Amino acid sequence: MTMRQGKYPFIIGFLAAPVILYAVFVINPYIQAFQIAMTKWNGLSKPKWVGFDNFKALADDDAFKAALWHHLWILIALPLATLGLALFFSFLLNVGGKGESGKTAGVKGSSIYKVIFFLPQVLAVAIVGVLFQSVYRPNESGMLNGLLAKVGIGEVQWLNDPKIALYSIIGVVVWQSVGFYVVLFSAGMSSIPKDIFEAAALDGANRFTLFFRITVPLLWDTLQVGWVYLGIAAFDMFAIVQVLSVDRGGPDNSTTVVALETYRNAFTYAKYGYASAMGVVLFFMTITFAALTLRVTRRERIEY
């Protein structure tokens, strides 16, 4: 009985410091952001309480509404493209080939391919943005337009055309992110007994069946986590848009996102209360998306 009574002070002693640090550096800033969102404040003068006026003003802000619309497209395109490519490459690298005695294995050189796929992940976002500024140059000096010119296709305004600028930036994020999920899914596939794939192959299952009827269901928990991660990333996009887009969210707000509008209102227009209101909206959008995704995509766990 004495040992049980003594364990609680021991546990509390270990948890006290991290809980206090989390409250001070995470919970407290959130609370302050909610408070500032209810004020009109330029960062220097005394804040003026305005209640929900900042949130009401968001409904008439064209740039903010454009940013929300862009997040919707990013939420659809980014996870679908990234997870689809990552699953395909992971399947090839782990069960897409034949090993010794006809056993299931990855394609030849799969370990080297995993390193190559992961390399973009170690690059800073600013470096990736500067790199793709050269790739997307609107004349033949750009890598993509140079290649198109060689096959007789005219120049494409990748970042200057409002119709395709956002998708050009999404393509960059997909390029950088795929490698991480290739490694993540490869780790998940390596935990699946190879006997399952071999037994299915002996029963006549082709690659298509192995992928959609065996691999995807057994990786569903990992796929669900990946979808949540990419959804949260889709609500950010600040750094890559800031570096890569024309006129920071242009042209004509065709690539702007909520985080960029928050930054612009706070540090360009000194409207900290209004910017905090945007941040609060972004916070609730993110946690709502994560909760709904985990709920909707929940399935009964498959044991093997």
PDB file of C-alpha atoms in Angstrom:
ATOM      1  CA  MET A   1       0.000   0.000   0.000  1.00  0.00           C
ATOM      2  CA  THR A   2       2.861   2.340   0.849  1.00  0.00           C
ATOM      3  CA  MET A   3       4.490   1.704  -2.524  1.00  0.00           C
ATOM      4  CA  ARG A   4       1.253   2.570  -4.357  1.00  0.00           C
ATOM      5  CA  GLN A   5       0.881   5.776  -2.385  1.00  0.00           C
ATOM      6  CA  GLY A   6       4.489   6.684  -3.076  1.00  0.00           C
ATOM      7  CA  LYS A   7       4.298   6.247  -6.847  1.00  0.00           C
ATOM      8  CA  TYR A   8       1.958   9.200  -7.399  1.00  0.00           C
ATOM      9  CA  PRO A   9       4.384  11.890  -6.131  1.00  0.00           C
ATOM     10  CA  PHE A  10       7.060  10.167  -8.225  1.00  0.00           C
ATOM     11  CA  ILE A  11       4.915  10.353 -11.402  1.00  0.00           C
ATOM     12  CA  ILE A  12       3.833  13.922 -10.677  1.00  0.00           C
ATOM     13  CA  GLY A  13       7.447  14.941 -10.155  1.00  0.00           C
ATOM     14  CA  PHE A  14       8.381  13.670 -13.612  1.00  0.00           C
ATOM     15  CA  LEU A  15       5.321  15.170 -15.349  1.00  0.00           C
ATOM     16  CA  ALA A  16       5.291  18.559 -13.629  1.00  0.00           C
ATOM     17  CA  ALA A  17       8.138  20.156 -15.603  1.00  0.00           C
ATOM     18  CA  PRO A  18       6.999  19.137 -19.145  1.00  0.00           C
ATOM     19  CA  VAL A  19       3.352  19.987 -18.363  1.00  0.00           C
ATOM     20  CA  ILE A  20       4.327  23.432 -17.082  1.00  0.00           C
ATOM     21  CA  LEU A  21       6.550  24.072 -20.105  1.00  0.00           C
ATOM     22  CA  TYR A  22       3.766  22.943 -22.456  1.00  0.00           C
ATOM     23  CA  ALA A  23       1.252  25.201 -20.710  1.00  0.00           C
ATOM     24  CA  VAL A  24       3.572  28.222 -20.842  1.00  0.00           C
ATOM     25  CA  PHE A  25       4.900  27.854 -24.382  1.00  0.00           C
ATOM     26  CA  VAL A  26       1.931  26.184 -26.188  1.00  0.00           C
ATOM     27  CA  ILE A  27      -1.374  26.642 -24.355  1.00  0.00           C
ATOM     28  CA  ASN A  28      -0.657  30.207 -23.197  1.00  0.00           C
ATOM     29  CA  PRO A  29       0.129  31.541 -26.729  1.00  0.00           C
ATOM     30  CA  TYR A  30      -3.095  29.971 -28.013  1.00  0.00           C
ATOM     31  CA  ILE A  31      -5.104  31.698 -25.289  1.00  0.00           C
ATOM     32  CA  GLN A  32      -3.376  35.003 -26.032  1.00  0.00           C
ATOM     33  CA  ALA A  33      -4.113  34.612 -29.755  1.00  0.00           C
ATOM     34  CA  PHE A  34      -7.820  34.133 -28.979  1.00  0.00           C
ATOM     35  CA  GLN A  35      -7.766  37.253 -26.793  1.00  0.00           C
ATOM     36  CA  ILE A  36      -5.968  39.367 -29.414  1.00  0.00           C
ATOM     37  CA  ALA A  37      -8.454  38.197 -32.073  1.00  0.00           C
ATOM     38  CA  MET A  38     -11.152  40.018 -30.097  1.00  0.00           C
ATOM     39  CA  THR A  39      -9.311  43.342 -30.260  1.00  0.00           C
ATOM     40  CA  LYS A  40      -8.237  46.031 -32.689  1.00  0.00           C
ATOM     41  CA  TRP A  41      -4.509  46.391 -32.130  1.00  0.00           C
ATOM     42  CA  ASN A  42      -1.566  47.679 -34.160  1.00  0.00           C
ATOM     43  CA  GLY A  43       1.065  46.127 -31.912  1.00  0.00           C
ATOM     44  CA  LEU A  44       2.013  49.379 -30.170  1.00  0.00           C
ATOM     45  CA  SER A  45      -1.075  51.102 -28.829  1.00  0.00           C
ATOM     46  CA  LYS A  46      -3.400  49.736 -26.186  1.00  0.00           C
ATOM     47  CA  PRO A  47      -5.669  47.023 -27.656  1.00  0.00           C
ATOM     48  CA  LYS A  48      -9.292  48.039 -28.194  1.00  0.00           C
ATOM     49  CA  TRP A  49     -11.905  45.375 -27.497  1.00  0.00           C
ATOM     50  CA  VAL A  50     -14.110  44.805 -30.569  1.00  0.00           C
ATOM     51  CA  GLY A  51     -15.598  41.385 -29.810  1.00  0.00           C
ATOM     52  CA  PHE A  52     -16.341  39.320 -32.908  1.00  0.00           C
ATOM     53  CA  ASP A  53     -15.969  42.215 -35.360  1.00  0.00           C
ATOM     54  CA  ASN A  54     -12.729  40.815 -36.767  1.00  0.00           C
ATOM     55  CA  PHE A  55     -14.392  37.489 -37.521  1.00  0.00           C
ATOM     56  CA  LYS A  56     -17.342  39.243 -39.169  1.00  0.00           C
ATOM     57  CA  ALA A  57     -14.916  41.226 -41.343  1.00  0.00           C
ATOM     58  CA  LEU A  58     -13.368  37.995 -42.615  1.00  0.00           C
ATOM     59  CA  ALA A  59     -16.624  37.195 -44.422  1.00  0.00           C
ATOM     60  CA  ASP A  60     -16.115  40.270 -46.647  1.00  0.00           C
ATOM     61  CA  ASP A  61     -12.375  39.802 -47.212  1.00  0.00           C
ATOM     62  CA  ASP A  62     -11.870  38.641 -50.798  1.00  0.00           C
ATOM     63  CA  ALA A  63      -8.242  37.652 -50.226  1.00  0.00           C
ATOM     64  CA  PHE A  64      -9.194  35.531 -47.209  1.00  0.00           C
ATOM     65  CA  LYS A  65     -12.020  33.823 -49.104  1.00  0.00           C
ATOM     66  CA  ALA A  66      -9.652  33.129 -51.993  1.00  0.00           C
ATOM     67  CA  ALA A  67      -7.187  31.596 -49.526  1.00  0.00           C
ATOM     68  CA  LEU A  68      -9.891  29.301 -48.121  1.00  0.00           C
ATOM     69  CA  TRP A  69     -10.818  28.189 -51.632  1.00  0.00           C
ATOM     70  CA  HIS A  70      -7.171  27.419 -52.358  1.00  0.00           C
ATOM     71  CA  HIS A  71      -6.923  25.326 -49.199  1.00  0.00           C
ATOM     72  CA  LEU A  72      -9.855  23.260 -50.417  1.00  0.00           C
ATOM     73  CA  TRP A  73      -8.069  22.449 -53.679  1.00  0.00           C
ATOM     74  CA  ILE A  74      -4.809  21.768 -51.860  1.00  0.00           C
ATOM     75  CA  LEU A  75      -6.617  19.411 -49.448  1.00  0.00           C
ATOM     76  CA  ILE A  76      -7.838  17.407 -52.428  1.00  0.00           C
ATOM     77  CA  ALA A  77      -4.793  17.480 -54.702  1.00  0.00           C
ATOM     78  CA  LEU A  78      -1.883  17.252 -52.250  1.00  0.00           C
ATOM     79  CA  PRO A  79      -2.872  14.091 -50.310  1.00  0.00           C
ATOM     80  CA  LEU A  80      -4.191  12.278 -53.384  1.00  0.00           C
ATOM     81  CA  ALA A  81      -1.061  12.908 -55.453  1.00  0.00           C
ATOM     82  CA  THR A  82       1.457  12.424 -52.643  1.00  0.00           C
ATOM     83  CA  LEU A  83      -0.048   9.317 -51.066  1.00  0.00           C
ATOM     84  CA  GLY A  84      -0.882   7.779 -54.441  1.00  0.00           C
ATOM     85  CA  LEU A  85       2.674   8.143 -55.735  1.00  0.00           C
ATOM     86  CA  ALA A  86       4.185   7.096 -52.398  1.00  0.00           C
ATOM     87  CA  LEU A  87       2.069   3.939 -52.261  1.00  0.00           C
ATOM     88  CA  PHE A  88       2.947   3.050 -55.838  1.00  0.00           C
ATOM     89  CA  PHE A  89       6.691   3.546 -55.330  1.00  0.00           C
ATOM     90  CA  SER A  90       6.652   1.755 -51.971  1.00  0.00           C
ATOM     91  CA  PHE A  91       4.883  -1.209 -53.522  1.00  0.00           C
ATOM     92  CA  LEU A  92       7.512  -1.430 -56.262  1.00  0.00           C
ATOM     93  CA  LEU A  93      10.378  -1.055 -53.798  1.00  0.00           C
ATOM     94  CA  ASN A  94       9.090  -3.727 -51.435  1.00  0.00           C
ATOM     95  CA  VAL A  95       6.971  -6.295 -53.279  1.00  0.00           C
ATOM     96  CA  GLY A  96       7.199  -5.260 -56.912  1.00  0.00           C
ATOM     97  CA  GLY A  97       9.967  -7.651 -57.902  1.00  0.00           C
ATOM     98  CA  LYS A  98      11.106 -11.223 -57.534  1.00  0.00           C
ATOM     99  CA  GLY A  99      13.816 -12.369 -55.167  1.00  0.00           C
ATOM    100  CA  GLU A 100      15.685 -15.639 -54.959  1.00  0.00           C
ATOM    101  CA  SER A 101      13.644 -18.766 -55.669  1.00  0.00           C
ATOM    102  CA  GLY A 102      10.808 -16.608 -56.963  1.00  0.00           C
ATOM    103  CA  LYS A 103      10.016 -15.119 -53.555  1.00  0.00           C
ATOM    104  CA  THR A 104       8.394 -11.703 -53.285  1.00  0.00           C
ATOM    105  CA  ALA A 105      10.898  -8.851 -53.004  1.00  0.00           C
ATOM    106  CA  GLY A 106      11.438  -5.277 -54.088  1.00  0.00           C
ATOM    107  CA  VAL A 107      12.800  -4.220 -57.473  1.00  0.00           C
ATOM    108  CA  LYS A 108      16.530  -4.384 -57.965  1.00  0.00           C
ATOM    109  CA  GLY A 109      18.340  -1.505 -56.257  1.00  0.00           C
ATOM    110  CA  SER A 110      15.350  -0.643 -54.085  1.00  0.00           C
ATOM    111  CA  SER A 111      17.520   0.443 -51.134  1.00  0.00           C
ATOM    112  CA  ILE A 112      19.264   3.025 -53.333  1.00  0.00           C
ATOM    113  CA  TYR A 113      15.950   4.274 -54.711  1.00  0.00           C
ATOM    114  CA  LYS A 114      14.648   4.840 -51.167  1.00  0.00           C
ATOM    115  CA  VAL A 115      17.593   7.147 -50.446  1.00  0.00           C
ATOM    116  CA  ILE A 116      17.065   9.015 -53.736  1.00  0.00           C
ATOM    117  CA  PHE A 117      13.351   9.476 -53.057  1.00  0.00           C
ATOM    118  CA  PHE A 118      14.042  10.758 -49.543  1.00  0.00           C
ATOM    119  CA  LEU A 119      16.697  13.320 -50.542  1.00  0.00           C
ATOM    120  CA  PRO A 120      14.247  16.190 -51.313  1.00  0.00           C
ATOM    121  CA  GLN A 121      12.858  15.824 -47.797  1.00  0.00           C
ATOM    122  CA  VAL A 122      16.135  16.973 -46.225  1.00  0.00           C
ATOM    123  CA  LEU A 123      16.173  20.223 -48.220  1.00  0.00           C
ATOM    124  CA  ALA A 124      14.862  23.370 -46.532  1.00  0.00           C
ATOM    125  CA  VAL A 125      11.662  24.777 -48.013  1.00  0.00           C
ATOM    126  CA  ALA A 126      13.423  28.030 -48.930  1.00  0.00           C
ATOM    127  CA  ILE A 127      16.047  26.092 -50.894  1.00  0.00           C
ATOM    128  CA  VAL A 128      13.343  24.106 -52.687  1.00  0.00           C
ATOM    129  CA  GLY A 129      11.540  27.341 -53.549  1.00  0.00           C
ATOM    130  CA  VAL A 130      14.665  28.959 -54.986  1.00  0.00           C
ATOM    131  CA  LEU A 131      15.466  25.766 -56.897  1.00  0.00           C
ATOM    132  CA  PHE A 132      12.041  25.656 -58.540  1.00  0.00           C
ATOM    133  CA  GLN A 133      12.181  29.332 -59.407  1.00  0.00           C
ATOM    134  CA  SER A 134      14.815  28.225 -61.899  1.00  0.00           C
ATOM    135  CA  VAL A 135      12.782  25.214 -62.975  1.00  0.00           C
ATOM    136  CA  TYR A 136       9.664  27.339 -63.562  1.00  0.00           C
ATOM    137  CA  ARG A 137      11.278  30.316 -65.322  1.00  0.00           C
ATOM    138  CA  PRO A 138       8.830  31.627 -67.952  1.00  0.00           C
ATOM    139  CA  ASN A 139      11.336  31.473 -70.817  1.00  0.00           C
ATOM    140  CA  GLU A 140      13.586  28.821 -72.330  1.00  0.00           C
ATOM    141  CA  SER A 141      16.177  29.352 -69.577  1.00  0.00           C
ATOM    142  CA  GLY A 142      13.782  27.516 -67.259  1.00  0.00           C
ATOM    143  CA  MET A 143      14.291  23.766 -67.161  1.00  0.00           C
ATOM    144  CA  LEU A 144      10.668  22.835 -67.938  1.00  0.00           C
ATOM    145  CA  ASN A 145      10.201  25.404 -70.693  1.00  0.00           C
ATOM    146  CA  GLY A 146      13.590  24.433 -72.139  1.00  0.00           C
ATOM    147  CA  LEU A 147      12.439  20.823 -72.393  1.00  0.00           C
ATOM    148  CA  LEU A 148       9.097  21.851 -73.878  1.00  0.00           C
ATOM    149  CA  ALA A 149      10.853  24.011 -76.475  1.00  0.00           C
ATOM    150  CA  LYS A 150      12.857  21.001 -77.672  1.00  0.00           C
ATOM    151  CA  VAL A 151       9.641  19.139 -78.488  1.00  0.00           C
ATOM    152  CA  GLY A 152       8.066  22.155 -80.174  1.00  0.00           C
ATOM    153  CA  ILE A 153       5.758  23.271 -77.355  1.00  0.00           C
ATOM    154  CA  GLY A 154       5.550  26.979 -76.547  1.00  0.00           C
ATOM    155  CA  GLU A 155       6.497  28.582 -73.263  1.00  0.00           C
ATOM    156  CA  VAL A 156       4.231  28.006 -70.264  1.00  0.00           C
ATOM    157  CA  GLN A 157       3.839  30.683 -67.587  1.00  0.00           C
ATOM    158  CA  TRP A 158       4.006  28.244 -64.682  1.00  0.00           C
ATOM    159  CA  LEU A 159       3.906  30.844 -61.896  1.00  0.00           C
ATOM    160  CA  ASN A 160       2.550  33.842 -63.808  1.00  0.00           C
ATOM    161  CA  ASP A 161      -0.660  32.254 -65.095  1.00  0.00           C
ATOM    162  CA  PRO A 162      -3.402  32.441 -62.413  1.00  0.00           C
ATOM    163  CA  LYS A 163      -5.007  29.270 -63.787  1.00  0.00           C
ATOM    164  CA  ILE A 164      -2.018  26.996 -63.156  1.00  0.00           C
ATOM    165  CA  ALA A 165       0.156  28.842 -60.610  1.00  0.00           C
ATOM    166  CA  LEU A 166      -1.383  27.121 -57.586  1.00  0.00           C
ATOM    167  CA  TYR A 167      -1.060  23.658 -59.136  1.00  0.00           C
ATOM    168  CA  SER A 168       2.570  24.394 -60.014  1.00  0.00           C
ATOM    169  CA  ILE A 169       3.269  25.101 -56.350  1.00  0.00           C
ATOM    170  CA  ILE A 170       1.343  21.999 -55.243  1.00  0.00           C
ATOM    171  CA  GLY A 171       3.552  19.989 -57.623  1.00  0.00           C
ATOM    172  CA  VAL A 172       6.644  21.254 -55.816  1.00  0.00           C
ATOM    173  CA  VAL A 173       5.225  20.213 -52.432  1.00  0.00           C
ATOM    174  CA  VAL A 174       4.358  16.780 -53.811  1.00  0.00           C
ATOM    175  CA  TRP A 175       7.905  16.402 -55.185  1.00  0.00           C
ATOM    176  CA  GLN A 176       9.403  17.224 -51.803  1.00  0.00           C
ATOM    177  CA  SER A 177       6.952  15.179 -49.710  1.00  0.00           C
ATOM    178  CA  VAL A 178       6.723  11.896 -51.605  1.00  0.00           C
ATOM    179  CA  GLY A 179      10.053  10.597 -50.312  1.00  0.00           C
ATOM    180  CA  PHE A 180       8.994  10.784 -46.659  1.00  0.00           C
ATOM    181  CA  TYR A 181       5.849   8.763 -47.298  1.00  0.00           C
ATOM    182  CA  VAL A 182       7.737   6.267 -49.439  1.00  0.00           C
ATOM    183  CA  VAL A 183       9.919   5.544 -46.400  1.00  0.00           C
ATOM    184  CA  LEU A 184       6.871   5.539 -44.087  1.00  0.00           C
ATOM    185  CA  PHE A 185       4.908   3.104 -46.239  1.00  0.00           C
ATOM    186  CA  SER A 186       7.993   0.982 -46.857  1.00  0.00           C
ATOM    187  CA  ALA A 187       8.376   0.575 -43.109  1.00  0.00           C
ATOM    188  CA  GLY A 188       4.734  -0.475 -42.905  1.00  0.00           C
ATOM    189  CA  MET A 189       5.087  -2.945 -45.775  1.00  0.00           C
ATOM    190  CA  SER A 190       8.212  -4.479 -44.276  1.00  0.00           C
ATOM    191  CA  SER A 191       6.168  -5.426 -41.209  1.00  0.00           C
ATOM    192  CA  ILE A 192       3.667  -7.371 -43.351  1.00  0.00           C
ATOM    193  CA  PRO A 193       4.700 -11.041 -43.604  1.00  0.00           C
ATOM    194  CA  LYS A 194       5.879 -11.811 -47.138  1.00  0.00           C
ATOM    195  CA  ASP A 195       3.998 -15.104 -46.882  1.00  0.00           C
ATOM    196  CA  ILE A 196       0.738 -13.200 -47.363  1.00  0.00           C
ATOM    197  CA  PHE A 197       1.858 -11.808 -50.720  1.00  0.00           C
ATOM    198  CA  GLU A 198       3.360 -15.127 -51.806  1.00  0.00           C
ATOM    199  CA  ALA A 199       0.190 -17.032 -50.888  1.00  0.00           C
ATOM    200  CA  ALA A 200      -1.943 -14.559 -52.828  1.00  0.00           C
ATOM    201  CA  ALA A 201       0.393 -14.803 -55.829  1.00  0.00           C
ATOM    202  CA  LEU A 202       0.135 -18.603 -55.758  1.00  0.00           C
ATOM    203  CA  ASP A 203      -3.648 -18.246 -55.797  1.00  0.00           C
ATOM    204  CA  GLY A 204      -3.362 -16.268 -59.029  1.00  0.00           C
ATOM    205  CA  ALA A 205      -3.491 -12.696 -57.717  1.00  0.00           C
ATOM    206  CA  ASN A 206      -1.883 -10.199 -60.096  1.00  0.00           C
ATOM    207  CA  ARG A 207      -0.029  -6.987 -59.146  1.00  0.00           C
ATOM    208  CA  PHE A 208      -3.225  -4.955 -59.269  1.00  0.00           C
ATOM    209  CA  THR A 209      -4.959  -7.311 -56.848  1.00  0.00           C
ATOM    210  CA  LEU A 210      -1.947  -7.469 -54.529  1.00  0.00           C
ATOM    211  CA  PHE A 211      -1.868  -3.702 -54.340  1.00  0.00           C
ATOM    212  CA  PHE A 212      -5.559  -2.863 -53.847  1.00  0.00           C
ATOM    213  CA  ARG A 213      -6.827  -5.978 -52.051  1.00  0.00           C
ATOM    214  CA  ILE A 214      -3.863  -6.702 -49.769  1.00  0.00           C
ATOM    215  CA  THR A 215      -1.356  -3.851 -49.516  1.00  0.00           C
ATOM    216  CA  VAL A 216      -3.758  -0.917 -49.086  1.00  0.00           C
ATOM    217  CA  PRO A 217      -6.040  -2.602 -46.473  1.00  0.00           C
ATOM    218  CA  LEU A 218      -3.062  -3.772 -44.399  1.00  0.00           C
ATOM    219  CA  LEU A 219      -1.503  -0.292 -44.548  1.00  0.00           C
ATOM    220  CA  TRP A 220      -4.717   1.562 -43.797  1.00  0.00           C
ATOM    221  CA  ASP A 221      -3.642   2.851 -40.358  1.00  0.00           C
ATOM    222  CA  THR A 222      -0.406   4.237 -41.799  1.00  0.00           C
ATOM    223  CA  LEU A 223      -2.290   5.698 -44.754  1.00  0.00           C
ATOM    224  CA  GLN A 224      -4.714   7.387 -42.361  1.00  0.00           C
ATOM    225  CA  VAL A 225      -1.861   9.008 -40.433  1.00  0.00           C
ATOM    226  CA  GLY A 226      -0.278  10.170 -43.681  1.00  0.00           C
ATOM    227  CA  TRP A 227      -3.545  11.750 -44.805  1.00  0.00           C
ATOM    228  CA  VAL A 228      -3.807  13.699 -41.530  1.00  0.00           C
ATOM    229  CA  TYR A 229      -0.186  14.883 -41.788  1.00  0.00           C
ATOM    230  CA  LEU A 230      -0.682  16.075 -45.355  1.00  0.00           C
ATOM    231  CA  GLY A 231      -3.970  17.729 -44.455  1.00  0.00           C
ATOM    232  CA  ILE A 232      -2.237  19.716 -41.734  1.00  0.00           C
ATOM    233  CA  ALA A 233       0.514  20.607 -44.201  1.00  0.00           C
ATOM    234  CA  ALA A 234      -2.160  21.756 -46.669  1.00  0.00           C
ATOM    235  CA  PHE A 235      -3.387  24.275 -44.096  1.00  0.00           C
ATOM    236  CA  ASP A 236       0.105  25.731 -43.853  1.00  0.00           C
ATOM    237  CA  MET A 237       1.939  26.166 -47.192  1.00  0.00           C
ATOM    238  CA  PHE A 238       3.220  29.556 -45.993  1.00  0.00           C
ATOM    239  CA  ALA A 239       6.930  29.128 -46.663  1.00  0.00           C
ATOM    240  CA  ILE A 240       6.721  27.649 -50.167  1.00  0.00           C
ATOM    241  CA  VAL A 241       4.098  30.191 -51.293  1.00  0.00           C
ATOM    242  CA  GLN A 242       6.084  33.051 -49.776  1.00  0.00           C
ATOM    243  CA  VAL A 243       9.263  32.030 -51.620  1.00  0.00           C
ATOM    244  CA  LEU A 244       7.912  30.676 -54.898  1.00  0.00           C
ATOM    245  CA  SER A 245       4.793  32.663 -55.788  1.00  0.00           C
ATOM    246  CA  VAL A 246       4.713  35.906 -57.747  1.00  0.00           C
ATOM    247  CA  ASP A 247       4.146  38.972 -55.530  1.00  0.00           C
ATOM    248  CA  ARG A 248       3.686  36.765 -52.446  1.00  0.00           C
ATOM    249  CA  GLY A 249       0.433  35.005 -53.179  1.00  0.00           C
ATOM    250  CA  GLY A 250      -0.065  36.258 -56.723  1.00  0.00           C
ATOM    251  CA  PRO A 251      -0.712  36.759 -59.441  1.00  0.00           C
ATOM    252  CA  ASP A 252      -4.035  38.314 -58.373  1.00  0.00           C
ATOM    253  CA  ASN A 253      -4.160  36.296 -55.138  1.00  0.00           C
ATOM    254  CA  SER A 254      -4.302  33.083 -57.168  1.00  0.00           C
ATOM    255  CA  THR A 255      -1.873  31.278 -54.838  1.00  0.00           C
ATOM    256  CA  THR A 256      -2.455  32.968 -51.484  1.00  0.00           C
ATOM    257  CA  VAL A 257      -3.139  30.896 -48.352  1.00  0.00           C
ATOM    258  CA  VAL A 258      -4.475  31.766 -44.905  1.00  0.00           C
ATOM    259  CA  ALA A 259      -1.059  31.677 -43.233  1.00  0.00           C
ATOM    260  CA  LEU A 260       0.270  34.144 -45.795  1.00  0.00           C
ATOM    261  CA  GLU A 261      -2.708  36.473 -45.308  1.00  0.00           C
ATOM    262  CA  THR A 262      -2.165  36.263 -41.552  1.00  0.00           C
ATOM    263  CA  TYR A 263       1.486  37.236 -41.974  1.00  0.00           C
ATOM    264  CA  ARG A 264       0.629  40.039 -44.378  1.00  0.00           C
ATOM    265  CA  ASN A 265      -2.026  41.595 -42.126  1.00  0.00           C
ATOM    266  CA  ALA A 266       0.188  41.376 -39.054  1.00  0.00           C
ATOM    267  CA  PHE A 267       3.576  42.486 -40.352  1.00  0.00           C
ATOM    268  CA  THR A 268       2.667  44.577 -43.394  1.00  0.00           C
ATOM    269  CA  TYR A 269      -0.569  46.282 -42.330  1.00  0.00           C
ATOM    270  CA  ALA A 270      -0.005  46.091 -38.522  1.00  0.00           C
ATOM    271  CA  LYS A 271      -3.516  44.654 -38.024  1.00  0.00           C
ATOM    272  CA  TYR A 272      -2.629  42.186 -35.298  1.00  0.00           C
ATOM    273  CA  GLY A 273      -6.158  41.637 -34.039  1.00  0.00           C
ATOM    274  CA  TYR A 274      -7.424  40.886 -37.528  1.00  0.00           C
ATOM    275  CA  ALA A 275      -4.434  38.619 -38.222  1.00  0.00           C
ATOM    276  CA  SER A 276      -5.056  36.747 -34.969  1.00  0.00           C
ATOM    277  CA  ALA A 277      -8.668  36.189 -36.032  1.00  0.00           C
ATOM    278  CA  MET A 278      -7.364  34.533 -39.204  1.00  0.00           C
ATOM    279  CA  GLY A 279      -5.034  32.401 -37.113  1.00  0.00           C
ATOM    280  CA  VAL A 280      -7.902  31.299 -34.859  1.00  0.00           C
ATOM    281  CA  VAL A 281      -9.973  30.296 -37.894  1.00  0.00           C
ATOM    282  CA  LEU A 282      -7.004  28.361 -39.275  1.00  0.00           C
ATOM    283  CA  PHE A 283      -6.536  26.611 -35.925  1.00  0.00           C
ATOM    284  CA  PHE A 284     -10.131  25.381 -35.792  1.00  0.00           C
ATOM    285  CA  MET A 285     -10.077  24.381 -39.452  1.00  0.00           C
ATOM    286  CA  THR A 286      -6.993  22.238 -38.820  1.00  0.00           C
ATOM    287  CA  ILE A 287      -8.237  20.425 -35.733  1.00  0.00           C
ATOM    288  CA  THR A 288     -11.676  19.923 -37.310  1.00  0.00           C
ATOM    289  CA  PHE A 289     -10.100  18.388 -40.404  1.00  0.00           C
ATOM    290  CA  ALA A 290      -7.905  16.065 -38.311  1.00  0.00           C
ATOM    291  CA  ALA A 291     -10.832  14.934 -36.140  1.00  0.00           C
ATOM    292  CA  LEU A 292     -13.166  14.359 -39.097  1.00  0.00           C
ATOM    293  CA  THR A 293     -10.514  12.499 -41.087  1.00  0.00           C
ATOM    294  CA  LEU A 294      -9.717  10.147 -38.214  1.00  0.00           C
ATOM    295  CA  ARG A 295     -13.440   9.568 -37.698  1.00  0.00           C
ATOM    296  CA  VAL A 296     -14.475   9.063 -41.315  1.00  0.00           C
ATOM    297  CA  THR A 297     -11.502   6.898 -42.297  1.00  0.00           C
ATOM    298  CA  ARG A 298     -11.649   4.697 -39.197  1.00  0.00           C
ATOM    299  CA  ARG A 299     -11.839   1.005 -40.009  1.00  0.00           C
ATOM    300  CA  GLU A 300     -11.692  -2.198 -38.065  1.00  0.00           C
ATOM    301  CA  ARG A 301      -8.067  -3.105 -37.496  1.00  0.00           C
ATOM    302  CA  ILE A 302      -6.826  -6.071 -39.535  1.00  0.00           C
ATOM    303  CA  GLU A 303      -4.679  -8.500 -37.570  1.00  0.00           C
ATOM    304  CA  TYR A 304      -2.019 -10.602 -39.299  1.00  0.00           C
TER     305      TYR A 304
END
